[in-house]
Amino acid sequence: MAKSALSFVCQNCGAAYNRWQGKCEACGEWNTLSEEDTGATAMPASIRSRRKGRLFALETLTGKSHEAPRLPSGMAELDRVTGGGFVRGSVLLVGGDPGIGKSTLLTQATSLLARAGHRAVYISGEEAVAQVRLRAERLGLADAPVQLAAETSVEDIVSTLSEGAVPRLIVIDSIQTMWTDTVESAPGTVTQVRASAQSLIRFAKKSGAAIILVGHVTKDGQIAGPRVVEHMVDAVLSFEGEGSQQFRILRAVKNRFGPTDEIGVFEMTGLGLREVSNPSELFLSERELGSPGTAVFAGIEGTRPVLVELQALVAPTSLGTPRRAVVGWDPSRLSMVLAVLEAHCGVKLSGHDVYLNVAGGLRIQEPAADLAAAAALVSSLANAPLPVDAVYFGEISLSGAVRPVAQTAARLKEAAKLGFGRAVLPESARAEGGSDAGMSLNTVASLTSLVADIAARGSARASNGEKNATPARFRRETG
């Protein structure tokens, strides 16, 4: 018998200590250490010392590399994120907020595969079989030949799935509810999650079945449990969205068999998730034309161009420290744009509250949105509506210069397809193709020229007698 070794393991990051302490030194979280038996299955040193390693063949760098066979899921948006379908023997980890639609997405995927003649298995550790059947009936998928079970023992699951034909797709919902006899810990602990995931990954690599593990997320949006599980699996997918919005974004955080910058867009309906083939048209469907403080950003998500509206509100503050609130964009990026506007363009925002929102629930991560955000902010401050047929993209440097961004032609082509006639973009991007898209290009070399143009619009609006046109908020001339 191996001697049992007790240690205190952090339930947030998996770090182990030989004594309890209030704060985990690895991740900085408080009161996350719990006592676990980590040595119950350790091999004695006498046995380890007598074990000899086996010989294995060594390969050279030159040779034929065969592309991994893929199994399309039947959902184009899901296949786009995974890189073309599920790879044999791969393990995917899908995380998302509770109620965001993870189970709905995977129920639809397994049903489509089962209808195509493949063996698909759905193992639920959180819901009873009757609950899963009710969801399938609501989605209109009750007739799909999906094999269903409610089980949490990893050994029983592996033994059952080893009988008969090898399943092409296995869904484990969720990994936090699984437990294995090899460790002496409660289900959901770091040790159990790690050991259960390792057993399922070993079965996937041996049998060739693709396994999808559903993971819980913390309040910060990170997948709960040890980070080592994310390193063990082949792909990590994040299912994002706001509860008040019908849009859902499936994003690849890690993918060994495909790109990590692709997104899949879905719309939550009463009959489940509907794939959105043209997300730009959906994000701009409820756009209010001619309103100050709105700008359309032509972005790139992976290989797909996406047009989205940026909304800004600049209002005088009654607080000693003005508020800076942003939804869907990096707050640090907003602070940098505000600093450049004030330092190089004479736009005084120290006495104003600033609010910035990305419409539709999409989260933008690329710096090309700097120019669109700056245009929306100045438009709101000067109460000057931007042209309704214009799109904006470009990166702003700390000196106030507008830097070029990648894939200009794809952005312009998508904008022209949706009816936009002009684009405001960096000066060096003119040669990358605007004539092919049939758009009028307004290039800007520095942010100062863009601010001056928007301020002139506000001045013209004020001279026409319109109310609340206040370009006088600019402390100095910006022309």
Tab-separated table of C-alpha atoms in Angstrom:
chain	number	residue	atom	x	y	z
A	1	MET	CA	0.000	0.000	0.000
A	2	ALA	CA	1.229	3.457	-0.867
A	3	LYS	CA	1.417	5.857	2.004
A	4	SER	CA	-1.307	8.460	1.910
A	5	ALA	CA	0.014	11.997	1.585
A	6	LEU	CA	-2.178	14.934	2.530
A	7	SER	CA	-1.629	18.351	1.016
A	8	PHE	CA	-3.560	21.567	0.600
A	9	VAL	CA	-4.456	22.282	-3.018
A	10	CYS	CA	-5.682	25.601	-4.398
A	11	GLN	CA	-9.063	25.102	-6.075
A	12	ASN	CA	-8.407	28.028	-8.411
A	13	CYS	CA	-4.997	27.268	-9.922
A	14	GLY	CA	-4.024	23.797	-8.625
A	15	ALA	CA	-0.959	24.829	-6.613
A	16	ALA	CA	-0.186	22.458	-3.703
A	17	TYR	CA	1.161	23.321	-0.240
A	18	ASN	CA	2.165	21.169	2.714
A	19	ARG	CA	0.204	23.337	5.152
A	20	TRP	CA	-2.882	25.491	5.061
A	21	GLN	CA	-2.605	29.220	4.476
A	22	GLY	CA	-5.151	31.906	3.771
A	23	LYS	CA	-3.766	33.161	0.449
A	24	CYS	CA	-2.495	31.158	-2.499
A	25	GLU	CA	0.915	32.507	-3.455
A	26	ALA	CA	0.588	31.250	-7.041
A	27	CYS	CA	-2.639	32.981	-8.099
A	28	GLY	CA	-3.229	35.446	-5.254
A	29	GLU	CA	-6.720	34.172	-4.379
A	30	TRP	CA	-7.885	33.990	-0.770
A	31	ASN	CA	-9.502	30.997	1.013
A	32	THR	CA	-9.140	28.646	-1.956
A	33	LEU	CA	-6.921	25.983	-0.314
A	34	SER	CA	-8.599	22.715	0.674
A	35	GLU	CA	-7.129	19.505	2.077
A	36	GLU	CA	-6.847	16.641	-0.410
A	37	ASP	CA	-5.308	13.191	-0.407
A	38	THR	CA	-2.813	13.354	-3.286
A	39	GLY	CA	-0.660	10.326	-2.483
A	40	ALA	CA	-3.190	7.509	-2.236
A	41	THR	CA	-2.305	6.159	-5.674
A	42	ALA	CA	1.408	6.955	-5.659
A	43	MET	CA	3.664	4.088	-6.733
A	44	PRO	CA	6.179	2.931	-4.086
A	45	ALA	CA	9.768	3.997	-4.674
A	46	SER	CA	10.975	0.366	-4.721
A	47	ILE	CA	8.667	-0.430	-7.659
A	48	ARG	CA	9.502	2.792	-9.497
A	49	SER	CA	13.242	2.071	-9.277
A	50	ARG	CA	12.871	-1.437	-10.818
A	51	ARG	CA	10.672	-0.326	-13.738
A	52	LYS	CA	12.458	-0.201	-17.097
A	53	GLY	CA	11.455	2.087	-19.913
A	54	ARG	CA	10.327	0.761	-23.279
A	55	LEU	CA	12.005	1.516	-26.584
A	56	PHE	CA	10.233	3.704	-29.141
A	57	ALA	CA	11.010	4.683	-32.730
A	58	LEU	CA	12.536	8.049	-33.584
A	59	GLU	CA	11.431	9.976	-36.668
A	60	THR	CA	13.184	12.536	-38.879
A	61	LEU	CA	11.979	15.993	-39.827
A	62	THR	CA	11.665	14.972	-43.470
A	63	GLY	CA	8.669	12.826	-44.282
A	64	LYS	CA	5.075	12.868	-45.366
A	65	SER	CA	2.669	14.565	-42.995
A	66	HIS	CA	-0.892	13.383	-43.394
A	67	GLU	CA	-3.637	15.826	-42.568
A	68	ALA	CA	-5.707	14.767	-39.585
A	69	PRO	CA	-9.103	13.391	-40.716
A	70	ARG	CA	-11.950	15.636	-39.657
A	71	LEU	CA	-15.608	15.015	-39.015
A	72	PRO	CA	-17.869	17.952	-39.941
A	73	SER	CA	-20.440	18.671	-37.273
A	74	GLY	CA	-23.126	19.881	-39.659
A	75	MET	CA	-23.000	23.384	-38.141
A	76	ALA	CA	-20.959	25.716	-40.346
A	77	GLU	CA	-20.220	28.194	-37.552
A	78	LEU	CA	-18.979	25.460	-35.217
A	79	ASP	CA	-16.809	23.961	-37.961
A	80	ARG	CA	-15.363	27.411	-38.685
A	81	VAL	CA	-14.136	27.756	-35.092
A	82	THR	CA	-12.785	24.208	-34.779
A	83	GLY	CA	-10.922	24.507	-38.086
A	84	GLY	CA	-13.160	22.369	-40.302
A	85	GLY	CA	-14.660	19.802	-37.937
A	86	PHE	CA	-13.729	17.423	-35.131
A	87	VAL	CA	-10.372	15.644	-35.391
A	88	ARG	CA	-10.251	11.966	-34.450
A	89	GLY	CA	-8.923	11.465	-30.934
A	90	SER	CA	-9.097	15.158	-30.079
A	91	VAL	CA	-10.443	16.578	-26.828
A	92	LEU	CA	-12.151	19.977	-26.713
A	93	LEU	CA	-12.986	22.043	-23.645
A	94	VAL	CA	-16.016	24.342	-23.975
A	95	GLY	CA	-16.591	27.018	-21.323
A	96	GLY	CA	-19.246	29.665	-20.823
A	97	ASP	CA	-21.481	31.362	-18.309
A	98	PRO	CA	-24.394	29.387	-16.835
A	99	GLY	CA	-27.426	29.512	-19.100
A	100	ILE	CA	-25.521	30.909	-22.077
A	101	GLY	CA	-26.446	27.915	-24.267
A	102	LYS	CA	-23.565	25.415	-24.029
A	103	SER	CA	-25.840	22.396	-23.589
A	104	THR	CA	-28.130	23.639	-26.357
A	105	LEU	CA	-25.206	23.987	-28.764
A	106	LEU	CA	-23.823	20.531	-28.010
A	107	THR	CA	-27.260	18.903	-28.138
A	108	GLN	CA	-27.738	20.302	-31.622
A	109	ALA	CA	-24.242	19.185	-32.697
A	110	THR	CA	-24.676	15.599	-31.437
A	111	SER	CA	-28.128	15.373	-33.011
A	112	LEU	CA	-26.843	16.465	-36.428
A	113	LEU	CA	-24.014	13.925	-36.277
A	114	ALA	CA	-26.382	11.161	-35.182
A	115	ARG	CA	-28.758	11.955	-38.040
A	116	ALA	CA	-25.806	11.707	-40.424
A	117	GLY	CA	-25.259	8.093	-39.348
A	118	HIS	CA	-22.451	8.542	-36.811
A	119	ARG	CA	-22.535	7.234	-33.265
A	120	ALA	CA	-22.889	10.230	-30.934
A	121	VAL	CA	-23.065	9.917	-27.144
A	122	TYR	CA	-24.194	12.580	-24.664
A	123	ILE	CA	-23.201	11.965	-21.026
A	124	SER	CA	-24.835	14.358	-18.564
A	125	GLY	CA	-23.510	14.681	-15.053
A	126	GLU	CA	-25.702	17.612	-14.030
A	127	GLU	CA	-29.094	16.796	-15.532
A	128	ALA	CA	-31.283	13.728	-15.533
A	129	VAL	CA	-32.098	11.918	-18.740
A	130	ALA	CA	-35.633	13.308	-18.670
A	131	GLN	CA	-34.334	16.878	-18.565
A	132	VAL	CA	-32.108	16.339	-21.580
A	133	ARG	CA	-35.036	14.772	-23.443
A	134	LEU	CA	-37.191	17.807	-22.685
A	135	ARG	CA	-34.545	20.090	-24.190
A	136	ALA	CA	-34.309	17.897	-27.275
A	137	GLU	CA	-38.101	18.013	-27.707
A	138	ARG	CA	-38.094	21.800	-27.404
A	139	LEU	CA	-35.400	21.993	-30.090
A	140	GLY	CA	-37.237	19.571	-32.359
A	141	LEU	CA	-34.460	16.969	-32.104
A	142	ALA	CA	-36.220	14.201	-30.190
A	143	ASP	CA	-36.066	11.865	-33.194
A	144	ALA	CA	-32.256	12.035	-33.490
A	145	PRO	CA	-30.606	8.687	-32.564
A	146	VAL	CA	-28.342	10.180	-29.884
A	147	GLN	CA	-27.252	7.781	-27.152
A	148	LEU	CA	-27.937	9.409	-23.797
A	149	ALA	CA	-26.959	8.669	-20.196
A	150	ALA	CA	-26.685	10.384	-16.817
A	151	GLU	CA	-23.466	9.194	-15.205
A	152	THR	CA	-20.528	10.680	-13.276
A	153	SER	CA	-18.137	7.752	-12.770
A	154	VAL	CA	-15.287	7.945	-15.270
A	155	GLU	CA	-14.527	4.218	-15.011
A	156	ASP	CA	-18.140	3.301	-15.782
A	157	ILE	CA	-18.246	5.756	-18.689
A	158	VAL	CA	-15.039	4.411	-20.261
A	159	SER	CA	-16.155	0.788	-19.838
A	160	THR	CA	-19.546	1.475	-21.416
A	161	LEU	CA	-18.145	3.432	-24.364
A	162	SER	CA	-15.527	0.756	-25.047
A	163	GLU	CA	-18.254	-1.746	-25.924
A	164	GLY	CA	-19.406	-1.916	-29.515
A	165	ALA	CA	-18.515	0.551	-32.233
A	166	VAL	CA	-16.294	3.463	-31.258
A	167	PRO	CA	-18.342	6.682	-30.884
A	168	ARG	CA	-17.398	9.472	-33.256
A	169	LEU	CA	-18.369	12.201	-30.759
A	170	ILE	CA	-18.752	12.094	-26.978
A	171	VAL	CA	-20.032	15.016	-24.916
A	172	ILE	CA	-19.241	15.139	-21.176
A	173	ASP	CA	-21.431	17.721	-19.429
A	174	SER	CA	-19.633	18.705	-17.289
A	175	ILE	CA	-16.070	17.784	-16.293
A	176	GLN	CA	-16.547	19.295	-12.813
A	177	THR	CA	-19.132	16.604	-11.966
A	178	MET	CA	-16.956	13.653	-12.999
A	179	TRP	CA	-15.061	11.539	-10.453
A	180	THR	CA	-12.638	8.637	-10.587
A	181	ASP	CA	-11.699	5.928	-8.079
A	182	THR	CA	-7.989	6.574	-8.546
A	183	VAL	CA	-7.951	9.609	-6.238
A	184	GLU	CA	-9.456	10.201	-2.812
A	185	SER	CA	-11.109	13.582	-3.292
A	186	ALA	CA	-14.586	14.982	-3.668
A	187	PRO	CA	-15.966	15.604	-7.178
A	188	GLY	CA	-15.199	19.093	-8.409
A	189	THR	CA	-11.876	19.441	-6.630
A	190	VAL	CA	-8.698	20.152	-8.523
A	191	THR	CA	-7.351	16.631	-8.072
A	192	GLN	CA	-10.568	14.972	-9.272
A	193	VAL	CA	-10.954	17.278	-12.284
A	194	ARG	CA	-7.361	16.690	-13.346
A	195	ALA	CA	-7.537	12.907	-12.905
A	196	SER	CA	-10.933	12.591	-14.608
A	197	ALA	CA	-9.818	14.697	-17.556
A	198	GLN	CA	-6.641	12.625	-17.902
A	199	SER	CA	-8.621	9.369	-18.010
A	200	LEU	CA	-10.993	10.687	-20.661
A	201	ILE	CA	-8.123	12.094	-22.742
A	202	ARG	CA	-6.338	8.735	-22.574
A	203	PHE	CA	-9.493	6.991	-23.824
A	204	ALA	CA	-9.883	9.521	-26.670
A	205	LYS	CA	-6.315	9.062	-27.890
A	206	LYS	CA	-6.580	5.264	-27.675
A	207	SER	CA	-9.980	4.859	-29.332
A	208	GLY	CA	-9.961	7.775	-31.799
A	209	ALA	CA	-13.220	9.247	-30.509
A	210	ALA	CA	-13.599	13.029	-30.305
A	211	ILE	CA	-14.590	14.188	-26.824
A	212	ILE	CA	-16.055	17.546	-25.826
A	213	LEU	CA	-15.716	18.491	-22.158
A	214	VAL	CA	-18.020	21.189	-20.798
A	215	GLY	CA	-16.400	23.376	-18.148
A	216	HIS	CA	-17.791	25.824	-15.658
A	217	VAL	CA	-16.488	29.388	-15.556
A	218	THR	CA	-15.627	31.642	-12.654
A	219	LYS	CA	-17.079	35.094	-12.022
A	220	ASP	CA	-14.158	36.544	-14.007
A	221	GLY	CA	-15.137	34.529	-17.076
A	222	GLN	CA	-12.211	32.075	-16.799
A	223	ILE	CA	-12.782	28.336	-17.013
A	224	ALA	CA	-12.987	26.994	-13.468
A	225	GLY	CA	-10.592	24.360	-12.198
A	226	PRO	CA	-6.867	23.936	-12.739
A	227	ARG	CA	-5.235	25.630	-15.702
A	228	VAL	CA	-3.456	22.352	-16.384
A	229	VAL	CA	-6.679	20.978	-17.917
A	230	GLU	CA	-6.527	23.687	-20.578
A	231	HIS	CA	-3.002	22.549	-21.405
A	232	MET	CA	-4.046	18.892	-21.560
A	233	VAL	CA	-6.840	19.314	-24.115
A	234	ASP	CA	-6.381	20.029	-27.811
A	235	ALA	CA	-8.743	23.002	-28.077
A	236	VAL	CA	-10.402	25.447	-25.699
A	237	LEU	CA	-13.583	27.147	-26.918
A	238	SER	CA	-15.299	30.012	-25.149
A	239	PHE	CA	-19.046	30.550	-25.597
A	240	GLU	CA	-19.710	34.240	-24.946
A	241	GLY	CA	-22.735	36.497	-24.897
A	242	GLU	CA	-24.913	38.713	-22.758
A	243	GLY	CA	-28.055	37.324	-21.213
A	244	SER	CA	-30.028	40.339	-22.449
A	245	GLN	CA	-28.766	39.900	-26.037
A	246	GLN	CA	-29.801	37.160	-28.440
A	247	PHE	CA	-26.346	36.963	-30.016
A	248	ARG	CA	-23.853	34.277	-28.975
A	249	ILE	CA	-20.181	34.212	-29.948
A	250	LEU	CA	-18.148	30.990	-30.049
A	251	ARG	CA	-14.456	31.856	-29.896
A	252	ALA	CA	-11.396	29.588	-30.014
A	253	VAL	CA	-8.945	30.417	-27.215
A	254	LYS	CA	-6.635	27.507	-28.061
A	255	ASN	CA	-6.671	25.129	-31.033
A	256	ARG	CA	-3.956	22.667	-31.973
A	257	PHE	CA	-5.669	21.779	-35.249
A	258	GLY	CA	-6.846	25.162	-36.474
A	259	PRO	CA	-6.761	28.941	-36.054
A	260	THR	CA	-7.355	30.637	-32.723
A	261	ASP	CA	-8.785	33.894	-34.045
A	262	GLU	CA	-11.956	32.632	-35.724
A	263	ILE	CA	-15.415	33.228	-34.263
A	264	GLY	CA	-18.787	31.616	-34.817
A	265	VAL	CA	-21.913	33.753	-34.473
A	266	PHE	CA	-25.241	32.322	-33.335
A	267	GLU	CA	-28.624	33.773	-32.495
A	268	MET	CA	-30.575	32.330	-29.582
A	269	THR	CA	-34.173	31.635	-30.565
A	270	GLY	CA	-37.055	29.685	-29.111
A	271	LEU	CA	-36.034	26.679	-31.222
A	272	GLY	CA	-32.386	26.771	-30.213
A	273	LEU	CA	-29.304	28.378	-31.716
A	274	ARG	CA	-29.546	29.658	-35.270
A	275	GLU	CA	-26.362	30.126	-37.266
A	276	VAL	CA	-25.667	33.665	-38.484
A	277	SER	CA	-23.868	33.565	-41.824
A	278	ASN	CA	-23.648	37.383	-42.124
A	279	PRO	CA	-22.994	38.802	-38.643
A	280	SER	CA	-22.306	42.326	-39.937
A	281	GLU	CA	-25.855	42.711	-41.191
A	282	LEU	CA	-27.191	41.403	-37.885
A	283	PHE	CA	-25.074	43.719	-35.714
A	284	LEU	CA	-26.125	46.754	-37.771
A	285	SER	CA	-29.810	45.817	-38.114
A	286	GLU	CA	-31.004	48.122	-35.319
A	287	ARG	CA	-28.637	50.983	-36.031
A	288	GLU	CA	-29.999	54.510	-35.507
A	289	LEU	CA	-28.908	56.689	-38.426
A	290	GLY	CA	-27.773	60.266	-37.951
A	291	SER	CA	-27.201	60.038	-34.213
A	292	PRO	CA	-24.122	61.758	-32.720
A	293	GLY	CA	-21.642	59.511	-30.989
A	294	THR	CA	-21.989	56.468	-33.260
A	295	ALA	CA	-19.395	55.135	-35.689
A	296	VAL	CA	-19.263	51.920	-37.705
A	297	PHE	CA	-16.056	49.936	-37.279
A	298	ALA	CA	-14.890	47.546	-40.006
A	299	GLY	CA	-13.110	44.818	-38.068
A	300	ILE	CA	-11.608	41.404	-38.747
A	301	GLU	CA	-12.325	38.319	-36.633
A	302	GLY	CA	-10.007	35.614	-37.905
A	303	THR	CA	-10.587	35.524	-41.658
A	304	ARG	CA	-14.081	37.009	-41.444
A	305	PRO	CA	-14.703	40.772	-41.755
A	306	VAL	CA	-17.282	42.009	-39.256
A	307	LEU	CA	-18.909	45.445	-39.180
A	308	VAL	CA	-20.146	46.626	-35.802
A	309	GLU	CA	-21.378	49.911	-34.376
A	310	LEU	CA	-19.439	51.719	-31.644
A	311	GLN	CA	-21.553	53.977	-29.423
A	312	ALA	CA	-20.023	56.764	-27.325
A	313	LEU	CA	-21.508	59.212	-24.843
A	314	VAL	CA	-19.524	62.165	-23.472
A	315	ALA	CA	-21.355	64.163	-20.800
A	316	PRO	CA	-20.260	66.764	-18.222
A	317	THR	CA	-19.496	65.168	-14.891
A	318	SER	CA	-20.656	66.189	-11.444
A	319	LEU	CA	-17.997	64.073	-9.731
A	320	GLY	CA	-14.479	64.950	-8.725
A	321	THR	CA	-13.138	62.065	-10.778
A	322	PRO	CA	-14.945	61.548	-14.103
A	323	ARG	CA	-16.212	58.080	-14.925
A	324	ARG	CA	-14.764	55.914	-17.665
A	325	ALA	CA	-17.049	52.988	-18.535
A	326	VAL	CA	-16.583	50.655	-21.490
A	327	VAL	CA	-18.443	47.529	-22.619
A	328	GLY	CA	-17.014	45.245	-25.297
A	329	TRP	CA	-13.597	46.897	-25.613
A	330	ASP	CA	-10.350	47.089	-23.664
A	331	PRO	CA	-10.591	49.799	-20.943
A	332	SER	CA	-6.837	50.403	-21.177
A	333	ARG	CA	-7.204	51.066	-24.880
A	334	LEU	CA	-9.937	53.613	-24.181
A	335	SER	CA	-7.731	55.400	-21.649
A	336	MET	CA	-4.940	55.610	-24.222
A	337	VAL	CA	-7.237	57.079	-26.903
A	338	LEU	CA	-8.568	59.663	-24.435
A	339	ALA	CA	-5.021	60.656	-23.486
A	340	VAL	CA	-4.016	61.106	-27.149
A	341	LEU	CA	-7.126	63.194	-27.851
A	342	GLU	CA	-6.347	65.506	-24.965
A	343	ALA	CA	-2.580	65.742	-25.466
A	344	HIS	CA	-2.368	66.113	-29.247
A	345	CYS	CA	-5.806	67.207	-30.444
A	346	GLY	CA	-6.865	69.745	-27.810
A	347	VAL	CA	-9.979	67.769	-26.846
A	348	LYS	CA	-10.471	68.421	-23.146
A	349	LEU	CA	-12.232	65.424	-21.581
A	350	SER	CA	-11.021	65.750	-17.998
A	351	GLY	CA	-14.344	67.259	-16.954
A	352	HIS	CA	-16.571	64.772	-18.750
A	353	ASP	CA	-17.835	61.275	-18.101
A	354	VAL	CA	-17.063	58.920	-20.981
A	355	TYR	CA	-19.105	55.841	-21.876
A	356	LEU	CA	-18.255	53.517	-24.769
A	357	ASN	CA	-20.295	50.522	-25.891
A	358	VAL	CA	-19.923	47.936	-28.676
A	359	ALA	CA	-23.443	47.299	-29.939
A	360	GLY	CA	-24.742	43.740	-30.200
A	361	GLY	CA	-22.681	42.173	-27.414
A	362	LEU	CA	-19.562	41.586	-29.534
A	363	ARG	CA	-16.189	41.966	-27.828
A	364	ILE	CA	-13.521	43.664	-29.951
A	365	GLN	CA	-9.888	42.774	-29.329
A	366	GLU	CA	-7.946	44.309	-32.210
A	367	PRO	CA	-6.361	47.803	-31.992
A	368	ALA	CA	-7.821	48.740	-35.390
A	369	ALA	CA	-10.908	49.996	-33.535
A	370	ASP	CA	-8.952	53.008	-32.184
A	371	LEU	CA	-9.966	55.320	-35.019
A	372	ALA	CA	-13.658	54.387	-34.841
A	373	ALA	CA	-13.689	54.858	-31.069
A	374	ALA	CA	-12.013	58.276	-31.343
A	375	ALA	CA	-14.459	59.368	-34.036
A	376	ALA	CA	-17.439	58.322	-31.907
A	377	LEU	CA	-16.074	60.128	-28.843
A	378	VAL	CA	-15.416	63.410	-30.678
A	379	SER	CA	-18.784	63.140	-32.440
A	380	SER	CA	-20.563	62.879	-29.106
A	381	LEU	CA	-18.557	65.728	-27.584
A	382	ALA	CA	-19.168	68.075	-30.517
A	383	ASN	CA	-22.740	66.821	-31.065
A	384	ALA	CA	-21.832	66.292	-34.721
A	385	PRO	CA	-23.292	63.182	-36.435
A	386	LEU	CA	-20.854	61.235	-38.561
A	387	PRO	CA	-21.688	60.298	-42.178
A	388	VAL	CA	-24.097	57.379	-42.145
A	389	ASP	CA	-22.359	55.702	-45.105
A	390	ALA	CA	-18.829	55.764	-43.636
A	391	VAL	CA	-16.788	53.098	-41.879
A	392	TYR	CA	-13.698	53.707	-39.751
A	393	PHE	CA	-10.643	51.616	-38.948
A	394	GLY	CA	-7.045	52.367	-38.004
A	395	GLU	CA	-4.648	52.111	-35.081
A	396	ILE	CA	-3.709	55.264	-33.167
A	397	SER	CA	-0.169	55.654	-31.869
A	398	LEU	CA	0.796	57.651	-28.794
A	399	SER	CA	2.090	60.443	-31.036
A	400	GLY	CA	-1.350	60.889	-32.601
A	401	ALA	CA	-0.421	59.266	-35.916
A	402	VAL	CA	-2.836	56.800	-37.514
A	403	ARG	CA	-1.077	53.520	-38.248
A	404	PRO	CA	-2.122	50.998	-40.935
A	405	VAL	CA	-3.820	47.711	-40.106
A	406	ALA	CA	-3.963	44.359	-41.879
A	407	GLN	CA	-6.529	43.091	-44.404
A	408	THR	CA	-7.724	46.472	-45.615
A	409	ALA	CA	-9.207	45.044	-48.819
A	410	ALA	CA	-11.367	42.534	-46.942
A	411	ARG	CA	-12.734	45.248	-44.657
A	412	LEU	CA	-13.604	47.517	-47.581
A	413	LYS	CA	-15.208	44.704	-49.549
A	414	GLU	CA	-17.496	43.803	-46.647
A	415	ALA	CA	-18.431	47.453	-46.124
A	416	ALA	CA	-19.252	47.918	-49.812
A	417	LYS	CA	-21.382	44.774	-49.772
A	418	LEU	CA	-23.517	46.262	-46.990
A	419	GLY	CA	-24.022	49.566	-48.848
A	420	PHE	CA	-21.348	51.820	-47.326
A	421	GLY	CA	-19.888	54.331	-49.758
A	422	ARG	CA	-16.866	55.781	-47.977
A	423	ALA	CA	-14.157	54.745	-45.564
A	424	VAL	CA	-11.921	56.686	-43.183
A	425	LEU	CA	-8.662	54.789	-42.922
A	426	PRO	CA	-4.879	55.309	-42.512
A	427	GLU	CA	-3.099	57.148	-45.288
A	428	SER	CA	-0.675	54.325	-46.016
A	429	ALA	CA	-3.562	51.900	-46.638
A	430	ARG	CA	-4.784	53.610	-49.816
A	431	ALA	CA	-2.749	51.334	-52.046
A	432	GLU	CA	-4.240	48.140	-50.554
A	433	GLY	CA	-7.461	48.394	-52.468
A	434	GLY	CA	-10.423	50.698	-52.268
A	435	SER	CA	-10.999	51.165	-55.958
A	436	ASP	CA	-11.878	47.494	-56.370
A	437	ALA	CA	-14.590	47.869	-53.740
A	438	GLY	CA	-15.948	51.037	-55.385
A	439	MET	CA	-15.698	53.123	-52.222
A	440	SER	CA	-14.523	56.671	-51.645
A	441	LEU	CA	-11.456	56.678	-49.409
A	442	ASN	CA	-10.760	59.457	-46.917
A	443	THR	CA	-7.262	58.848	-45.631
A	444	VAL	CA	-5.979	60.470	-42.451
A	445	ALA	CA	-2.331	60.632	-41.417
A	446	SER	CA	-2.947	61.935	-37.893
A	447	LEU	CA	-5.820	62.049	-35.465
A	448	THR	CA	-5.750	65.861	-35.471
A	449	SER	CA	-7.146	66.088	-39.008
A	450	LEU	CA	-10.041	63.756	-38.147
A	451	VAL	CA	-10.900	65.780	-35.032
A	452	ALA	CA	-10.816	69.017	-37.037
A	453	ASP	CA	-13.180	67.572	-39.646
A	454	ILE	CA	-15.693	66.413	-37.016
A	455	ALA	CA	-15.469	69.745	-35.164
A	456	ALA	CA	-16.185	71.574	-38.436
A	457	ARG	CA	-19.325	69.482	-38.812
A	458	GLY	CA	-20.426	70.564	-35.355
A	459	SER	CA	-19.730	74.215	-36.175
A	460	ALA	CA	-21.746	73.990	-39.393
A	461	ARG	CA	-24.588	72.402	-37.492
A	462	ALA	CA	-24.543	75.215	-34.940
A	463	SER	CA	-24.534	77.896	-37.664
A	464	ASN	CA	-27.699	76.345	-39.079
A	465	GLY	CA	-29.460	76.980	-35.789
A	466	GLU	CA	-29.578	73.427	-34.494
A	467	LYS	CA	-29.642	73.032	-30.730
A	468	ASN	CA	-26.979	71.460	-28.547
A	469	ALA	CA	-24.253	71.816	-31.179
A	470	THR	CA	-21.384	72.738	-28.879
A	471	PRO	CA	-17.992	72.567	-30.586
A	472	ALA	CA	-16.960	75.306	-28.142
A	473	ARG	CA	-16.037	72.505	-25.743
A	474	PHE	CA	-12.729	72.351	-27.598
A	475	ARG	CA	-10.288	74.553	-25.740
A	476	ARG	CA	-8.224	75.494	-28.824
A	477	GLU	CA	-8.629	75.421	-32.565
A	478	THR	CA	-8.081	71.974	-34.039
A	479	GLY	CA	-7.619	72.881	-37.672
